[in-house]
Amino acid sequence: MSKQAMQEPTFLILTALAAGPQHGYGIMTDVARISGSRVALRAGTLYAALDRLRTESLVDVEREEVVDGRLRRYYQLTAGGTQALTGEVARLQANAAVAASRLAKLGVAERPGGATAARLAGGAA
Amino acid sequence: MSHAPALEHRYRRLLACYPAEHRRTYAEEMIGVLLASAADGQRRPSLRESIDLIAGAAKVRLRRVLAGSPDPGWRDALAVTSLLAPFLLAILLLGQDLGWMASLLWPSGMGSAGAFRPIWPALVLLAPVALALIRLRWVAAATTAALMTGITVRAAMGQQLIEPRFAAYLVLLGVEVAALATSDGPRRGLQLISAKAVLLALPWLAVAAYAAGIIPGHYPVPLILAEIFIAALALAALPALASPRGRRILVLLAGIPGSAFIVSLLTFAQVDFYSLGFAASQVALYLPPAILAGLAVIAIRRSARAPLARS
């Protein structure tokens, strides 16, 4: 099992679709929300990723509709996509658990807000 | 959210960077998303949007190339080209440069290997086709790339890189490597040309060629067979040249005669080609096929974009 780590845009797109089928613009806004506006997906990146994810059968089209004369497709996770996202979540959690336990040994703990604090006397930030 | 029609037009121009197949599937949807994301009153794509779309197009194209699946039209054209390019190369060599190419393909020790000496370089250059026909397409591509590298190194050692004819051969070998690597290869090419048409044409061509004296009696048999085969291929391929696929094949193969033609025009224009510096001579040799290929790709893109603009 030497599967490569998922790239962040892919992870965020699959995470957005885990909430249910969404169209392209909906995915973009949801990704911005999930990432706290840190990741701003643009159309070129989004559709290159969707094209690849469809080729890899991780995502498919749930339905199409025409709004204001323009085609709008709703994308959804496939069973393979759900499995891939589950695997990636497990991988990230395992890595995070190892990192957290090693930081704890160093005396650095994570605050509830997500920021870290050095507890070592005179410890480096 | 209002936007100028010019903005949509400019987005469409950027989307032209994507493969036609991708545009057919996603262009309208992408336009909708781009316009929904555009700021009120925005008249042109921002630099970030432009870079993102161009990078997205590059990713999509690269993935298709690595997966061996460019647009089906180009893929078929490349498949036929992978069959025809080596024969075109062999014809060029049979016409004038067999001995010269032999000296590039093999160290001088090979020297005079008798009457067959002039033919073997052509056979070596046809070997990749044989490899690809027995389902060793990647071996064929690697072999052609190795041949290309080998003759380039030997030409560089012998100060022959500024030979116009060498540039033509090198361009053709490069086209062959790309065609073998990115299409289904000569097997698919043969299907497209129609083996039945080739077989039907063979006896008629052989008789006509013999009657017209095109095939001199003292030629070795392999050469006669090669000539008949090439002529038959050309005849069977003629109707295909009127199709979009045929035009693409012409584009892929036109760089070579085009290059040679422009170089010969330079000579007529009293440009002493051999007195140019090395860099200038390389530009003079490789710029014409690059420009030709660029113009041809633009022409094909424009014709491919027309249906998109109507939809």
Coordinates of C-alpha atoms in Angstrom, one line a residue:
Chain A
M1 CA 0.0 0.0 0.0
S2 CA 2.0 3.0 -1.2
K3 CA -0.8 5.3 -2.0
Q4 CA 0.2 9.0 -2.4
A5 CA -1.1 11.5 0.0
M6 CA -4.1 13.4 -1.4
Q7 CA -3.4 17.0 -2.5
E8 CA -5.2 19.6 -0.4
P9 CA -7.6 20.9 -3.2
T10 CA -8.7 17.3 -3.9
F11 CA -9.2 16.6 -0.1
L12 CA -11.3 19.8 0.2
I13 CA -13.4 19.1 -2.9
L14 CA -14.2 15.6 -1.7
T15 CA -14.9 17.0 1.8
A16 CA -17.3 19.5 0.3
L17 CA -19.1 16.8 -1.6
A18 CA -19.3 14.6 1.5
A19 CA -22.1 17.1 2.6
G20 CA -24.1 16.1 -0.5
P21 CA -24.2 16.9 -4.2
Q22 CA -23.0 20.4 -5.2
H23 CA -22.5 22.3 -8.4
G24 CA -19.1 23.9 -9.4
Y25 CA -19.7 27.3 -7.8
G26 CA -21.2 25.7 -4.7
I27 CA -18.0 23.5 -4.3
M28 CA -15.8 26.7 -4.6
T29 CA -17.7 28.6 -1.9
D30 CA -17.9 25.5 0.3
V31 CA -14.1 24.9 0.0
A32 CA -13.5 28.5 1.0
R33 CA -15.8 28.0 4.1
I34 CA -14.2 24.7 5.1
S35 CA -10.7 26.1 4.9
G36 CA -11.6 29.3 6.7
S37 CA -10.9 31.3 3.4
R38 CA -7.4 30.0 3.4
V39 CA -7.9 28.0 0.1
A40 CA -9.6 29.9 -2.7
L41 CA -10.3 27.4 -5.5
R42 CA -10.6 28.9 -8.9
A43 CA -12.3 27.5 -12.0
G44 CA -9.2 26.2 -13.7
T45 CA -8.0 24.3 -10.6
L46 CA -11.5 23.0 -9.8
Y47 CA -12.4 21.7 -13.2
A48 CA -8.9 20.1 -13.7
A49 CA -9.5 18.3 -10.4
L50 CA -13.1 17.4 -11.2
D51 CA -12.1 16.0 -14.6
R52 CA -9.4 13.8 -12.9
L53 CA -11.7 12.7 -10.1
R54 CA -14.3 11.7 -12.6
T55 CA -11.7 9.7 -14.6
E56 CA -10.7 8.0 -11.3
S57 CA -14.4 7.3 -10.5
L58 CA -14.2 9.1 -7.2
V59 CA -16.8 11.6 -8.3
D60 CA -19.7 11.5 -10.7
V61 CA -22.5 13.7 -12.0
E62 CA -25.7 13.4 -10.0
R63 CA -27.9 15.6 -12.2
E64 CA -27.7 18.5 -14.7
E65 CA -30.0 21.5 -15.0
V66 CA -30.1 24.6 -17.0
V67 CA -30.2 27.9 -14.9
D68 CA -30.5 31.2 -16.8
G69 CA -29.6 29.5 -20.0
R70 CA -26.4 27.9 -18.6
L71 CA -25.6 24.3 -17.9
R72 CA -25.2 23.5 -14.2
R73 CA -23.9 20.0 -13.1
Y74 CA -24.3 18.7 -9.6
Y75 CA -21.4 16.4 -8.6
Q76 CA -21.5 13.7 -5.9
L77 CA -19.1 11.4 -4.2
T78 CA -19.1 7.8 -5.5
A79 CA -18.5 4.8 -3.2
G80 CA -14.8 4.9 -4.3
G81 CA -14.7 8.6 -3.5
T82 CA -16.1 8.0 0.0
Q83 CA -13.6 5.2 0.5
A84 CA -10.7 7.4 -0.6
L85 CA -11.8 10.3 1.6
T86 CA -12.2 7.9 4.6
G87 CA -8.7 6.6 4.0
E88 CA -7.2 10.0 3.8
V89 CA -9.0 11.1 7.0
A90 CA -7.5 8.0 8.7
R91 CA -4.1 8.8 7.4
L92 CA -4.2 12.4 8.5
Q93 CA -5.6 11.5 11.9
A94 CA -2.8 8.9 12.4
N95 CA -0.1 11.4 11.4
A96 CA -1.7 14.1 13.6
A97 CA -1.8 11.7 16.6
V98 CA 1.9 10.9 16.2
A99 CA 2.8 14.6 15.9
A100 CA 0.6 15.5 18.9
S101 CA 2.1 12.8 21.1
R102 CA 5.7 13.8 20.1
L103 CA 4.9 17.5 20.8
A104 CA 3.4 16.5 24.1
K105 CA 6.7 14.8 25.0
L106 CA 8.4 18.1 24.1
G107 CA 6.0 19.8 26.5
V108 CA 4.2 21.6 23.7
A109 CA 0.4 21.3 23.9
E110 CA -2.3 22.3 21.6
R111 CA -4.7 24.9 22.8
P112 CA -8.4 24.4 22.3
G113 CA -8.4 27.2 19.7
G114 CA -5.9 25.3 17.5
A115 CA -2.8 27.4 18.4
T116 CA 0.1 25.7 20.1
A117 CA 1.9 26.9 23.2
A118 CA 5.4 26.1 24.4
R119 CA 5.4 25.1 28.0
L120 CA 9.1 24.6 28.3
A121 CA 10.6 27.2 30.4
G122 CA 12.1 29.6 27.9
G123 CA 11.1 27.3 25.1
A124 CA 11.3 28.4 21.6
A125 CA 8.1 29.3 19.8
Chain B
M1 CA -24.2 40.5 -11.0
S2 CA -23.6 42.3 -14.3
H3 CA -20.7 41.7 -16.6
A4 CA -19.8 42.9 -20.0
P5 CA -20.2 40.5 -22.9
A6 CA -16.5 41.1 -23.6
L7 CA -15.7 39.3 -20.3
E8 CA -17.4 36.1 -21.4
H9 CA -15.6 36.4 -24.8
R10 CA -12.2 36.8 -23.0
Y11 CA -12.9 33.8 -20.8
R12 CA -13.8 31.7 -23.9
R13 CA -10.4 32.7 -25.4
L14 CA -8.6 31.4 -22.3
L15 CA -10.7 28.2 -22.4
A16 CA -9.4 27.6 -25.9
C17 CA -6.2 26.5 -24.2
Y18 CA -8.0 23.3 -23.1
P19 CA -8.3 20.2 -25.3
A20 CA -11.5 20.2 -27.5
E21 CA -12.9 17.2 -25.7
H22 CA -12.6 18.9 -22.3
R23 CA -14.2 22.1 -23.7
R24 CA -17.1 20.1 -25.1
T25 CA -17.7 18.7 -21.6
Y26 CA -17.0 21.6 -19.3
A27 CA -16.7 24.9 -21.2
E28 CA -20.3 26.1 -20.7
E29 CA -20.3 25.1 -17.0
M30 CA -16.9 26.8 -16.5
I31 CA -18.1 30.0 -18.1
G32 CA -21.1 30.0 -15.8
V33 CA -18.8 29.5 -12.7
L34 CA -16.3 32.1 -13.9
L35 CA -19.1 34.7 -14.5
A36 CA -20.7 33.9 -11.2
S37 CA -17.3 34.5 -9.5
A38 CA -16.5 37.7 -11.4
A39 CA -16.7 41.0 -9.6
D40 CA -19.5 43.4 -10.5
G41 CA -18.5 45.4 -13.6
Q42 CA -15.4 43.3 -14.3
R43 CA -14.4 43.6 -17.9
R44 CA -11.5 41.2 -18.3
P45 CA -10.1 38.1 -16.5
S46 CA -7.7 38.9 -13.7
L47 CA -4.1 37.8 -13.9
R48 CA -4.8 35.1 -11.2
E49 CA -7.8 33.8 -13.2
S50 CA -5.7 33.7 -16.4
I51 CA -2.8 31.9 -14.8
D52 CA -5.2 29.5 -13.1
L53 CA -7.0 28.7 -16.3
I54 CA -3.8 28.3 -18.3
A55 CA -2.3 26.1 -15.5
G56 CA -5.5 24.0 -15.4
A57 CA -5.3 23.5 -19.2
A58 CA -1.7 22.4 -18.9
K59 CA -2.6 19.9 -16.2
V60 CA -5.5 18.5 -18.2
R61 CA -3.3 18.2 -21.4
L62 CA -0.4 16.7 -19.5
R63 CA -2.6 14.1 -17.9
R64 CA -4.1 13.1 -21.3
V65 CA -0.6 12.8 -22.8
L66 CA 0.7 10.7 -19.9
A67 CA -2.4 8.5 -20.1
G68 CA -1.8 8.2 -23.8
S69 CA -5.1 9.9 -24.6
P70 CA -5.0 13.2 -26.3
D71 CA -8.1 14.3 -28.3
P72 CA -9.3 11.3 -30.3
G73 CA -8.9 13.2 -33.5
W74 CA -5.2 14.0 -32.8
R75 CA -4.7 10.5 -31.4
D76 CA -5.8 8.9 -34.7
A77 CA -3.8 11.4 -36.7
L78 CA -0.7 10.6 -34.6
A79 CA -1.4 6.9 -35.1
V80 CA -1.3 7.2 -38.9
T81 CA 1.7 9.5 -38.6
S82 CA 3.6 6.9 -36.5
L83 CA 3.1 4.6 -39.5
L84 CA 3.9 7.1 -42.3
A85 CA 6.7 9.2 -40.7
P86 CA 9.3 6.4 -40.8
F87 CA 8.4 5.6 -44.5
L88 CA 8.7 9.3 -45.4
L89 CA 12.1 9.3 -43.6
A90 CA 13.1 6.2 -45.5
I91 CA 12.0 7.8 -48.9
L92 CA 14.0 10.9 -48.2
L93 CA 17.0 8.7 -47.4
L94 CA 16.6 6.5 -50.4
G95 CA 16.5 9.6 -52.5
Q96 CA 19.8 11.1 -51.5
D97 CA 21.4 10.6 -48.2
L98 CA 21.7 6.9 -47.4
G99 CA 25.5 6.8 -47.2
W100 CA 25.5 10.0 -45.2
M101 CA 23.0 8.7 -42.7
A102 CA 24.9 5.4 -42.6
S103 CA 27.9 7.3 -41.4
L104 CA 25.8 8.8 -38.6
L105 CA 24.2 5.6 -37.6
W106 CA 27.3 3.5 -37.5
P107 CA 31.0 4.3 -36.8
S108 CA 33.1 4.6 -40.0
G109 CA 34.4 1.0 -39.5
M110 CA 31.2 -0.2 -41.1
G111 CA 32.5 1.4 -44.3
S112 CA 31.8 -0.6 -47.4
A113 CA 29.5 -3.4 -46.7
G114 CA 28.8 -4.2 -50.3
A115 CA 25.8 -3.4 -52.4
F116 CA 23.3 -3.5 -49.5
R117 CA 25.2 -0.8 -47.6
P118 CA 23.0 2.0 -48.9
I119 CA 19.7 0.2 -47.8
W120 CA 20.4 -0.7 -44.2
P121 CA 20.1 2.7 -42.7
A122 CA 16.6 3.0 -44.2
L123 CA 15.8 -0.5 -42.7
V124 CA 17.1 0.6 -39.3
L125 CA 14.8 3.6 -39.4
L126 CA 11.9 1.4 -40.3
A127 CA 12.6 -1.0 -37.4
P128 CA 10.5 1.0 -34.9
V129 CA 7.4 0.4 -37.1
A130 CA 8.0 -3.3 -37.0
L131 CA 8.5 -3.2 -33.2
A132 CA 5.2 -1.2 -32.8
L133 CA 3.4 -3.6 -35.1
I134 CA 4.3 -6.5 -32.8
R135 CA 2.8 -4.6 -29.8
L136 CA 6.1 -3.1 -28.6
R137 CA 5.1 0.5 -29.1
W138 CA 7.0 1.8 -26.1
V139 CA 10.1 -0.1 -27.1
A140 CA 9.6 1.4 -30.6
A141 CA 9.4 4.9 -29.2
A142 CA 12.5 4.4 -27.0
T143 CA 14.4 3.0 -30.0
T144 CA 13.5 5.9 -32.2
A145 CA 14.5 8.3 -29.4
A146 CA 17.8 6.5 -29.0
L147 CA 18.3 6.7 -32.8
M148 CA 17.6 10.4 -32.7
T149 CA 20.0 10.9 -29.8
G150 CA 22.6 8.8 -31.4
I151 CA 22.6 10.6 -34.8
T152 CA 22.4 14.0 -33.1
V153 CA 25.5 13.2 -31.0
R154 CA 27.4 11.9 -34.0
A155 CA 26.3 14.9 -36.1
A156 CA 27.5 17.3 -33.4
M157 CA 30.8 15.5 -33.2
G158 CA 31.2 15.9 -37.0
Q159 CA 30.1 19.5 -37.0
Q160 CA 27.1 18.5 -39.1
L161 CA 24.3 19.9 -37.0
I162 CA 24.0 22.9 -39.4
E163 CA 23.1 20.6 -42.3
P164 CA 19.6 21.6 -43.5
R165 CA 18.9 18.0 -44.4
F166 CA 19.9 16.8 -41.0
A167 CA 17.4 19.3 -39.4
A168 CA 14.6 17.8 -41.6
Y169 CA 15.5 14.2 -40.5
L170 CA 15.7 15.3 -36.9
V171 CA 12.3 17.0 -37.0
L172 CA 10.8 13.9 -38.6
L173 CA 12.3 11.6 -36.0
G174 CA 11.0 13.8 -33.3
V175 CA 7.5 13.7 -34.8
E176 CA 7.8 9.9 -34.9
V177 CA 8.8 9.6 -31.2
A178 CA 5.9 11.9 -30.2
A179 CA 3.4 10.0 -32.4
L180 CA 4.5 6.6 -31.0
A181 CA 4.4 7.8 -27.4
T182 CA 1.0 9.5 -27.5
S183 CA -1.1 7.4 -29.9
D184 CA -2.0 3.8 -30.3
G185 CA 0.7 3.5 -32.9
P186 CA 1.0 2.0 -36.4
R187 CA -1.4 -0.9 -35.7
R188 CA -4.2 1.7 -35.2
G189 CA -2.7 3.7 -38.1
L190 CA -3.1 0.6 -40.4
Q191 CA -6.7 0.2 -39.4
L192 CA -7.5 3.8 -40.2
I193 CA -5.8 3.7 -43.6
S194 CA -7.7 0.5 -44.4
A195 CA -5.6 -2.6 -45.1
K196 CA -8.1 -3.7 -47.7
A197 CA -7.5 -0.6 -49.8
V198 CA -3.8 -1.1 -49.6
L199 CA -4.1 -4.7 -50.7
L200 CA -6.4 -3.8 -53.6
A201 CA -4.0 -1.1 -54.7
L202 CA -0.8 -3.2 -54.6
P203 CA -1.0 -5.2 -57.8
W204 CA -2.2 -2.3 -59.9
L205 CA 0.5 -0.1 -58.6
A206 CA 3.2 -2.7 -59.1
V207 CA 2.2 -3.1 -62.8
A208 CA 1.8 0.6 -63.4
A209 CA 5.1 1.4 -61.7
Y210 CA 6.9 -1.4 -63.7
A211 CA 5.4 -0.3 -67.0
A212 CA 6.3 3.3 -66.4
G213 CA 9.9 2.3 -65.6
I214 CA 9.6 3.8 -62.1
I215 CA 11.0 0.5 -60.7
P216 CA 14.3 -0.1 -62.5
G217 CA 15.1 -3.8 -62.9
H218 CA 18.5 -3.7 -61.2
Y219 CA 17.1 -2.5 -57.9
P220 CA 17.3 -4.9 -55.0
V221 CA 14.0 -6.6 -54.3
P222 CA 13.5 -5.1 -50.8
L223 CA 13.6 -1.6 -52.3
I224 CA 11.0 -2.5 -54.9
L225 CA 8.7 -3.8 -52.2
A226 CA 9.3 -0.8 -50.1
E227 CA 8.4 1.5 -53.0
I228 CA 5.2 -0.3 -53.8
F229 CA 4.2 -0.4 -50.2
I230 CA 4.8 3.3 -49.8
A231 CA 3.0 4.2 -53.0
A232 CA 0.0 2.0 -51.9
L233 CA -0.1 3.6 -48.5
A234 CA -0.1 7.1 -50.1
L235 CA -2.9 6.1 -52.5
A236 CA -5.0 4.6 -49.8
A237 CA -4.5 7.6 -47.6
L238 CA -5.5 10.2 -50.2
P239 CA -9.2 10.2 -49.4
A240 CA -8.4 10.5 -45.7
L241 CA -6.5 13.7 -46.3
A242 CA -9.7 15.5 -47.1
S243 CA -11.0 14.8 -43.6
P244 CA -10.1 16.6 -40.3
R245 CA -7.9 13.7 -39.4
G246 CA -6.2 13.9 -42.7
R247 CA -5.5 17.6 -42.3
R248 CA -4.0 16.9 -38.9
I249 CA -1.7 14.3 -40.4
L250 CA -0.6 16.8 -43.0
V251 CA 0.2 19.3 -40.2
L252 CA 2.3 16.7 -38.4
L253 CA 4.2 15.8 -41.5
A254 CA 4.4 19.2 -43.2
G255 CA 7.2 20.5 -41.0
I256 CA 9.8 18.6 -42.8
P257 CA 9.3 19.7 -46.5
G258 CA 8.3 23.1 -45.1
S259 CA 11.5 23.4 -43.3
A260 CA 13.6 22.3 -46.3
F261 CA 11.6 24.7 -48.6
I262 CA 12.2 27.8 -46.4
V263 CA 15.9 26.9 -46.0
S264 CA 16.1 26.7 -49.8
L265 CA 14.4 30.1 -50.1
L266 CA 17.1 31.5 -47.8
T267 CA 19.7 30.2 -50.2
F268 CA 17.9 31.8 -53.2
A269 CA 17.8 35.0 -51.2
Q270 CA 21.6 35.0 -51.3
V271 CA 21.8 34.1 -47.6
D272 CA 25.1 32.2 -47.3
F273 CA 23.7 29.6 -44.9
Y274 CA 27.0 28.1 -44.0
S275 CA 28.6 31.4 -43.1
L276 CA 26.0 31.9 -40.3
G277 CA 27.2 31.4 -36.8
F278 CA 26.1 28.2 -35.0
A279 CA 23.3 29.8 -33.0
A280 CA 21.9 31.7 -36.1
S281 CA 22.1 28.6 -38.2
Q282 CA 20.1 26.6 -35.6
V283 CA 17.5 29.3 -35.5
A284 CA 17.3 29.4 -39.3
L285 CA 16.9 25.6 -39.4
Y286 CA 14.4 25.0 -36.6
L287 CA 12.4 28.2 -36.6
P288 CA 10.6 27.4 -39.9
P289 CA 9.2 24.1 -38.7
A290 CA 8.3 25.6 -35.3
I291 CA 6.5 28.5 -37.0
L292 CA 4.8 26.2 -39.4
A293 CA 3.7 23.9 -36.6
G294 CA 2.5 26.8 -34.6
L295 CA 0.5 28.3 -37.4
A296 CA -1.0 24.9 -38.2
V297 CA -2.0 24.4 -34.6
I298 CA -3.6 27.9 -34.5
A299 CA -5.5 27.2 -37.7
I300 CA -6.8 23.9 -36.3
R301 CA -7.7 25.4 -33.0
R302 CA -9.7 28.2 -34.8
S303 CA -11.6 25.6 -36.7
A304 CA -12.2 23.5 -33.6
R305 CA -13.3 26.6 -31.7
A306 CA -16.0 27.6 -34.2
P307 CA -18.6 25.1 -33.1
L308 CA -18.0 26.0 -29.5
A309 CA -18.7 29.7 -30.2
R310 CA -22.0 28.8 -31.8
S311 CA -23.2 26.7 -29.0

